[in-house]
Short mmCIF file of C-alpha atoms and ligand atoms in Angstrom, two decimals:
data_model
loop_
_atom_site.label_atom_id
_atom_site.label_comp_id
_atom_site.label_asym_id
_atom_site.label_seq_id
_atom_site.Cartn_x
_atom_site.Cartn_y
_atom_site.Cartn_z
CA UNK A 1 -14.80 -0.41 -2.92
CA UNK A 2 -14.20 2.71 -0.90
CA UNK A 3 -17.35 5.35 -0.54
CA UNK A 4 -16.75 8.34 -1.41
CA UNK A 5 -17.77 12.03 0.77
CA UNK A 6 -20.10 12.83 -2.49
CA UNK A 7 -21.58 9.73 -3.16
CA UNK A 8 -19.40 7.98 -5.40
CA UNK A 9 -17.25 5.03 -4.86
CA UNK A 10 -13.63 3.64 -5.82
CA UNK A 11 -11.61 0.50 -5.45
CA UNK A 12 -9.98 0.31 -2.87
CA UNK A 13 -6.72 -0.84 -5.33
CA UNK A 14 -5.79 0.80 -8.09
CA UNK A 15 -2.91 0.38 -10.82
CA UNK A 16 -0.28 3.79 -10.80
CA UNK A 17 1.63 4.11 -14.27
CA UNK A 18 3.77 6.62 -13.21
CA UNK A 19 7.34 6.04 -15.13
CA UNK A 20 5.66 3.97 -17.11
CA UNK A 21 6.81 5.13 -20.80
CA UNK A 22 4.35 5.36 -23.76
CA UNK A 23 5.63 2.71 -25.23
CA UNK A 24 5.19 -0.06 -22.60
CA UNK A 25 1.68 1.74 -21.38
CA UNK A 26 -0.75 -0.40 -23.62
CA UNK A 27 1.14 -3.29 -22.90
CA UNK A 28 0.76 -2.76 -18.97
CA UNK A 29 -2.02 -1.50 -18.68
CA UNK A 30 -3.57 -4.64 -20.49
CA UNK A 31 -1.57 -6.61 -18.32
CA UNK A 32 -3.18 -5.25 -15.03
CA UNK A 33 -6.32 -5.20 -16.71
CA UNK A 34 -6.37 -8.47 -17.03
CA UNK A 35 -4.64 -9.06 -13.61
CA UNK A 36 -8.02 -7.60 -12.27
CA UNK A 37 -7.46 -4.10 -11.50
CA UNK A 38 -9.92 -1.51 -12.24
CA UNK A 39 -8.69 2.13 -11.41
CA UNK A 40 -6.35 3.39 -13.27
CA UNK A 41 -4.32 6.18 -11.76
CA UNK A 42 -2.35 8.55 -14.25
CA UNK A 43 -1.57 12.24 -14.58
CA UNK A 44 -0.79 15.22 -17.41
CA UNK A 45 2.36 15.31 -16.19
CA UNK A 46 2.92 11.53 -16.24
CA UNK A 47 3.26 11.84 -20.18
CA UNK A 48 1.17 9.10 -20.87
CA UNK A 49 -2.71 9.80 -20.76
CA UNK A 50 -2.95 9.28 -24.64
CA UNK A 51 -1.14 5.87 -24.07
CA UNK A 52 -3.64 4.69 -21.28
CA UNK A 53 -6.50 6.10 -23.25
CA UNK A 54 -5.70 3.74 -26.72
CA UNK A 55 -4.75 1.02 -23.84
CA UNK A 56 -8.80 1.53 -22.13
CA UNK A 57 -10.18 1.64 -25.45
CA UNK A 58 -8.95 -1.94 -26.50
CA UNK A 59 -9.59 -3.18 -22.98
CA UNK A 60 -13.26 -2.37 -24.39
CA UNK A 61 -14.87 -3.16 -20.76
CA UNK A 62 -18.17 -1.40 -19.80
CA UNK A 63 -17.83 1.83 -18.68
CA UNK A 64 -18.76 1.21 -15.21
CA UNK A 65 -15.82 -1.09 -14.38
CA UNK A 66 -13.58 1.38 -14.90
CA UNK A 67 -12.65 4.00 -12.71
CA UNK A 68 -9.57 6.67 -14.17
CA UNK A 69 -7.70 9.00 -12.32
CA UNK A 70 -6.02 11.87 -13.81
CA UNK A 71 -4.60 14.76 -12.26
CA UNK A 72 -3.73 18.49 -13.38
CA UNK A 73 -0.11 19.55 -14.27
CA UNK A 74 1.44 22.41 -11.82
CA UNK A 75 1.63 24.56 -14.92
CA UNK A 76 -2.13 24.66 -15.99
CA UNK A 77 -2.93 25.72 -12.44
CA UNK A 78 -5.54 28.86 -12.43
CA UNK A 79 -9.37 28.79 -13.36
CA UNK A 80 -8.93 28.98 -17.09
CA UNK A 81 -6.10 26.90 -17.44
CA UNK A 82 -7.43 24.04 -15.75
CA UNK A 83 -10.79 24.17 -17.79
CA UNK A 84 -8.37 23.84 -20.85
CA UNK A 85 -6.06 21.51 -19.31
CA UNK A 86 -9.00 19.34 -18.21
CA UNK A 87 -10.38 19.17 -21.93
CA UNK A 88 -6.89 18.36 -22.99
CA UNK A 89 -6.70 15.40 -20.63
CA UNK A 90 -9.88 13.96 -21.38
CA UNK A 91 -9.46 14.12 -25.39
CA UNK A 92 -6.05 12.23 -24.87
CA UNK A 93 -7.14 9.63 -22.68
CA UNK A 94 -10.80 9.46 -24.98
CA UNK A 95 -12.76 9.83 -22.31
CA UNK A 96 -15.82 12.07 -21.75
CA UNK A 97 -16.28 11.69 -18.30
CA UNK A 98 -13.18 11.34 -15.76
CA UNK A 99 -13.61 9.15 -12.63
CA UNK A 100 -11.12 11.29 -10.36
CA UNK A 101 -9.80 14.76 -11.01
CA UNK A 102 -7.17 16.03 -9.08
CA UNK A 103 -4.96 18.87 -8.42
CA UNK A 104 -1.76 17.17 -8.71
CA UNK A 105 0.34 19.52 -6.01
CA UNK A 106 -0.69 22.24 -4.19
CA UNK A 107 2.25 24.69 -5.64
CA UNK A 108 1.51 27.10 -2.53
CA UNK A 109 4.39 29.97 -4.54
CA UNK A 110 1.89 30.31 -7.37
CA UNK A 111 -0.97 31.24 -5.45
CA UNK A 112 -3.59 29.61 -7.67
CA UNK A 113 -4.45 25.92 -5.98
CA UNK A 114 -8.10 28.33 -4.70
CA UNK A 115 -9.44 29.25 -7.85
CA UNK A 116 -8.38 25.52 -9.38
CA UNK A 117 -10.29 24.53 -6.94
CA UNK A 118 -13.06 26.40 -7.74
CA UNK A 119 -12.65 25.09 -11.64
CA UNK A 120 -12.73 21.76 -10.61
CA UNK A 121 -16.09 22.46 -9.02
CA UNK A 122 -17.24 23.52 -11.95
CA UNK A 123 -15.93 20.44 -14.18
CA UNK A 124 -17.78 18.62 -11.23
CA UNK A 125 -21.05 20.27 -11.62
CA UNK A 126 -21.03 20.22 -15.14
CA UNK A 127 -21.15 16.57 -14.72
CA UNK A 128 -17.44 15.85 -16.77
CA UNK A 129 -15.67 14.71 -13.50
CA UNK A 130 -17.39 12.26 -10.86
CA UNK A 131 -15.14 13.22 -8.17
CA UNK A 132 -13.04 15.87 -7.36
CA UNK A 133 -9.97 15.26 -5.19
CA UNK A 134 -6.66 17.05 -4.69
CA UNK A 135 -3.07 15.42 -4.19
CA UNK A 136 -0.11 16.45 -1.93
CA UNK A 137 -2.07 19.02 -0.14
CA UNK A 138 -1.14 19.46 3.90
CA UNK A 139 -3.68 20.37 6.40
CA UNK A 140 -3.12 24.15 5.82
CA UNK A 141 -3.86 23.73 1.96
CA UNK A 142 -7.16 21.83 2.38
CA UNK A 143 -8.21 23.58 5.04
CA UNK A 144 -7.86 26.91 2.82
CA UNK A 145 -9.86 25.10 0.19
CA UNK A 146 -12.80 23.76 2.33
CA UNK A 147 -13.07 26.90 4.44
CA UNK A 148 -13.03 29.80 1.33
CA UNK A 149 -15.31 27.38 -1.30
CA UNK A 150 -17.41 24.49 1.11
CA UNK A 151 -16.71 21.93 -1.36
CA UNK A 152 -14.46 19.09 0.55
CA UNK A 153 -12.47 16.52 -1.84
CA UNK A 154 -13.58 13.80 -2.28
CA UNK A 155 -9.51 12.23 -1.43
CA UNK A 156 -5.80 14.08 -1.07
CA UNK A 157 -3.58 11.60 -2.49
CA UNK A 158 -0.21 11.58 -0.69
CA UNK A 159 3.36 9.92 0.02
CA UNK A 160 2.17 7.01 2.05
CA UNK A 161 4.02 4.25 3.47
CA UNK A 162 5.33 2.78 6.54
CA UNK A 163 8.37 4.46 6.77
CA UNK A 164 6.34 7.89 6.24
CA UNK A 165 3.49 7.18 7.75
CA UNK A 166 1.29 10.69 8.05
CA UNK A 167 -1.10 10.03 10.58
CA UNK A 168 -1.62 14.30 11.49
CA UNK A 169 -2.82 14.54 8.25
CA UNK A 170 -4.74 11.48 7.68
CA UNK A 171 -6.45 12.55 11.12
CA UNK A 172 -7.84 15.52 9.57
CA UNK A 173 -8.69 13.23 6.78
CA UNK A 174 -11.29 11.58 8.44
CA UNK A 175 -11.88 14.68 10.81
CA UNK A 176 -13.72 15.52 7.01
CA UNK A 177 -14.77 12.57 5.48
CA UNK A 178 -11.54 12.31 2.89
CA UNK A 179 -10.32 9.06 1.50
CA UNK A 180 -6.53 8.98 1.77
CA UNK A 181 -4.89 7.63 -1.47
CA UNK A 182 -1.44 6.34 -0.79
CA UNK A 183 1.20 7.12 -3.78
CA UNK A 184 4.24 4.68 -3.57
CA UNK A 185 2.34 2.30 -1.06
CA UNK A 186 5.53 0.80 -1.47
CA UNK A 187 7.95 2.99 -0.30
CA UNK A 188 9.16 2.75 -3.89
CA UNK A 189 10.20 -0.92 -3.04
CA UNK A 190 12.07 0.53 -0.44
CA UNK A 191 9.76 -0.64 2.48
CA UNK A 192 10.10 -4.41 0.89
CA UNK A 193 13.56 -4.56 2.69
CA UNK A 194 11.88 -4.49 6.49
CA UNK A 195 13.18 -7.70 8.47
CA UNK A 196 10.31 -6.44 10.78
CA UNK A 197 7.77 -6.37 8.28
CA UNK A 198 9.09 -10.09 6.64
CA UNK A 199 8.67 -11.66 9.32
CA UNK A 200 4.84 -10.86 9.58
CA UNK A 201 4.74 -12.01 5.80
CA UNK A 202 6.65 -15.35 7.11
CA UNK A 203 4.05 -15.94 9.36
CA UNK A 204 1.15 -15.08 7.28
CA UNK A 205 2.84 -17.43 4.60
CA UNK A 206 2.21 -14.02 2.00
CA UNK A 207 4.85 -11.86 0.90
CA UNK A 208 5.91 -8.73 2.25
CA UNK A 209 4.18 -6.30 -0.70
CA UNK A 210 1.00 -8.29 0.10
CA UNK A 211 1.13 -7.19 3.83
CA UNK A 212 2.02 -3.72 3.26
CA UNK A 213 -0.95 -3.67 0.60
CA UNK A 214 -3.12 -5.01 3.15
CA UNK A 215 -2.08 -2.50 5.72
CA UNK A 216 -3.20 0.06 3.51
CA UNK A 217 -6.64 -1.49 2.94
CA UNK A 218 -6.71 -2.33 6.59
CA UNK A 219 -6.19 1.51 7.70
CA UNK A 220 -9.06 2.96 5.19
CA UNK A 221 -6.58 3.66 2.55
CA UNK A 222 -6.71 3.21 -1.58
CA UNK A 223 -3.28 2.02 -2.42
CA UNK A 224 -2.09 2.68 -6.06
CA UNK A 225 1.20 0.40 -6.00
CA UNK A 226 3.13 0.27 -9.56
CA UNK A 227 4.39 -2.16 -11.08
CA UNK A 228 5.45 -3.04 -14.37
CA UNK A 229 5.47 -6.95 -14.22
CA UNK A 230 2.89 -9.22 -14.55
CA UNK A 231 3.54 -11.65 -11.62
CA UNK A 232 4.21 -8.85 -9.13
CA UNK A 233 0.70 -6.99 -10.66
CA UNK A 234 -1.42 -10.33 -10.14
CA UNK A 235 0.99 -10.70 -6.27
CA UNK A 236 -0.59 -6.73 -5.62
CA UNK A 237 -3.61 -7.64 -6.18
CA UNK A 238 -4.18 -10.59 -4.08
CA UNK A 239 -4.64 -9.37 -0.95
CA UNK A 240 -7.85 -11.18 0.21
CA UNK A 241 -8.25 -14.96 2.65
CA UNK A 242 -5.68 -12.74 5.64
CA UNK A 243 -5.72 -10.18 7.51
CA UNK A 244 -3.47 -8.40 9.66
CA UNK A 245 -3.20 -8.96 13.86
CA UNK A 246 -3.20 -5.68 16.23
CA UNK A 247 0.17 -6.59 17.20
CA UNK A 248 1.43 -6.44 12.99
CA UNK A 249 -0.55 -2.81 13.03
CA UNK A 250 1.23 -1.55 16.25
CA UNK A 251 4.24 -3.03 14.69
CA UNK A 252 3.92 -1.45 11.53
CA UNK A 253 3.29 2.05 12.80
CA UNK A 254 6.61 1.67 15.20
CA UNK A 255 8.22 1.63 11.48
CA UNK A 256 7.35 5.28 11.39
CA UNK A 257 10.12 7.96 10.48
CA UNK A 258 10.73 11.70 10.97
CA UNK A 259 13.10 11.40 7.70
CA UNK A 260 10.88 8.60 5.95
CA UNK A 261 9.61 10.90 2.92
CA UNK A 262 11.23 10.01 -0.63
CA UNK A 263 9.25 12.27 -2.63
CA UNK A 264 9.33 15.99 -2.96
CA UNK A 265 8.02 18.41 0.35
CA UNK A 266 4.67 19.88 -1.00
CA UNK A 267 4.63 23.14 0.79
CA UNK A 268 8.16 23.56 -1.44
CA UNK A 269 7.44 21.72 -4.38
CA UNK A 270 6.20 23.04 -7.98
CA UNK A 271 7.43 26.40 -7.95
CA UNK A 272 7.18 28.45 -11.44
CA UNK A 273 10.78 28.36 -12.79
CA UNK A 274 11.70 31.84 -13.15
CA UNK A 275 10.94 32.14 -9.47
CA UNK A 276 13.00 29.15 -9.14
CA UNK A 277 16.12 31.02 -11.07
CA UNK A 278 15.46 34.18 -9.29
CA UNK A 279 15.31 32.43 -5.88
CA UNK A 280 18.95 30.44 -6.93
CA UNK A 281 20.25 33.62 -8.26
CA UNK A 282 19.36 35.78 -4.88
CA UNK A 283 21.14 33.14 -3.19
CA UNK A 284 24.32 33.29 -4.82
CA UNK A 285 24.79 36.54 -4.76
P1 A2P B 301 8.60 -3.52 -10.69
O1 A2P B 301 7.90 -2.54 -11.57
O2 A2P B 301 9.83 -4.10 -11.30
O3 A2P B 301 7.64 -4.57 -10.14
P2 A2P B 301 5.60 2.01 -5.31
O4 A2P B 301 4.31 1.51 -5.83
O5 A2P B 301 5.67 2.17 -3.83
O6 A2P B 301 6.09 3.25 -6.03
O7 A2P B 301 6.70 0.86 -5.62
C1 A2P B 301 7.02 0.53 -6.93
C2 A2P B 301 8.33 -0.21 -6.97
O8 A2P B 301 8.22 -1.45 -6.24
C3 A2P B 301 8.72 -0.57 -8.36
O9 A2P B 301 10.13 -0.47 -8.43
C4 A2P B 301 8.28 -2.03 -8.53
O10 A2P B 301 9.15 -2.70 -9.41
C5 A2P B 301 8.42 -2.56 -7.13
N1 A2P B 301 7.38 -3.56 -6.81
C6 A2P B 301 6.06 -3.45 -6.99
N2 A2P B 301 5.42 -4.52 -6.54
C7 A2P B 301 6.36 -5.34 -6.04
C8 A2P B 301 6.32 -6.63 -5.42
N3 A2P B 301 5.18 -7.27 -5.23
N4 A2P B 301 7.51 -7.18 -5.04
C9 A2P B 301 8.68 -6.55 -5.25
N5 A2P B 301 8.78 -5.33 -5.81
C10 A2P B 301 7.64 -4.74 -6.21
#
């Protein structure tokens, strides 16, 4: 478990279902349920809250052993909108109370990620959200945040893995007391091809997921790797009995790269689309 800046705590694994389709959701879900994993990370724009909700509900565990992420679409950004949007989420995934809220990407063209912000204080205080958290923001976006409403988040969740590595931000991240969450921990199963990292797996007789899932524990972050079979789940999972050696950590970070990002650039991402067309029509003419 990972303590939280506001009191609360969350494993420090959790289970992503991102691309995971409504149809297989129940099915994996109650597979890594039963693998062990407790947190289950999903968003509104994932498409599948309503699956993951029917999925929790026949899990039928207590409560308190489950943690659920959601996050906020783009689109529902603004005070009102996210009040809605948050209601919306909740009904589909049958929950009254949401582990982890977050603001899914800063969208920095529509102006609005302040006053979310502000809503999601609100859903906080009025006791339907346990923590509050954003994703994707950089250190200008949650410094805006902290700085015009003094409420910190509780975690950014971000690109994270050894090829893109983000140590600026996740400086500032402890500078305030955030929890990093790392989204493709994995590299997207890119990072599993690393002759560098194998042969630390070689010699810690584990494979090479299991030592980049351990890095991520090992540097104070809550990895959220996906994966949609059940050997590979129960593999993610086991990462206790080793650890990692100075010289694997020092290695690791040499793995590092200017060019290592796979997902989308957060100060560009999520613009509104009729800025989108004008901005592709200015262009061309
Ligand atoms: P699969 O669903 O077939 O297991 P990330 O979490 O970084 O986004 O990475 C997810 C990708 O990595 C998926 O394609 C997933 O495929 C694959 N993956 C997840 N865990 C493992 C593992 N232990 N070994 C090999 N590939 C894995």
């Amino acid at each position: 478990m990972v303590l939280l800046n506001d009191g609360h705590a969350l494993p420090q694994l959790g289970f992503g279902v991102w691309q995971i389709d409504n149809a297989r959701a129940p099915e994996v879900i109650a597979t890594a349920m039963n693998a062990g994993y407790r947190l289950i990370d999903t968003a509104a724009n994932y498409g599948n809250e309503a699956s993951v909700g029917v999925a929790l509900r026949r899990m039928n565990l207590p409560r308190s052993q489950l943690y659920v992420t959601t996050k906020l679409r783009n689109e529902d950004q603004g005070y009102d909108r996210t009040m809605r949007a948050f209601d919306a989420s909740a009904a589909r995934l049958q929950l009254d109370v949401i582990d982890l809220y977050l603001i899914h990407w800063p969208c920095p063209q529509r102006a609005a990620y302040v006053e979310t912000w502000r809503a999601l204080i609100e859903l906080q205080k009025q006791g339907r959200v346990r923590s509050i958290g954003v994703s994707n923001f950089t250190a200008d976006h949650l410094e805006r945040i902290i700085h015009e409403t003094g409420v910190t988040p509780a975690v950014n969740q971000i690109e994270l893995h050894p090829a893109f590595q983000q140590q600026m931000l996740r400086n500032i991240h402890e500078r305030y007391g955030i929890v990093t969450q790392a989204w493709s921990p994995l590299g997207q199963g890119r990072a599993l091809d690393d002759p560098r990292i194998r042969a630390i797996a070689e010699r810690s007789s584990r494979t090479v997921a299991q030592v980049i899932l351990r890095w991520h524990l090992e540097t104070g972050s809550i990895a959220i790797p996906k994966s949609a079979n059940a050997a590979r789940m129960a593999e993610n999972i086991d990462l206790f009995g080793f650890g990692l050696t100075s010289n694997d950590h020092a290695v690791i970070a040499g793995l590092d790269r200017p060019d290592g990002r796979i997902g989308p650039d957060p100060a560009a991402y999520g613009q509104m689309r009729i800025l989108r067309r004008l901005t592709r029509r200015f262009l061309t003419t």
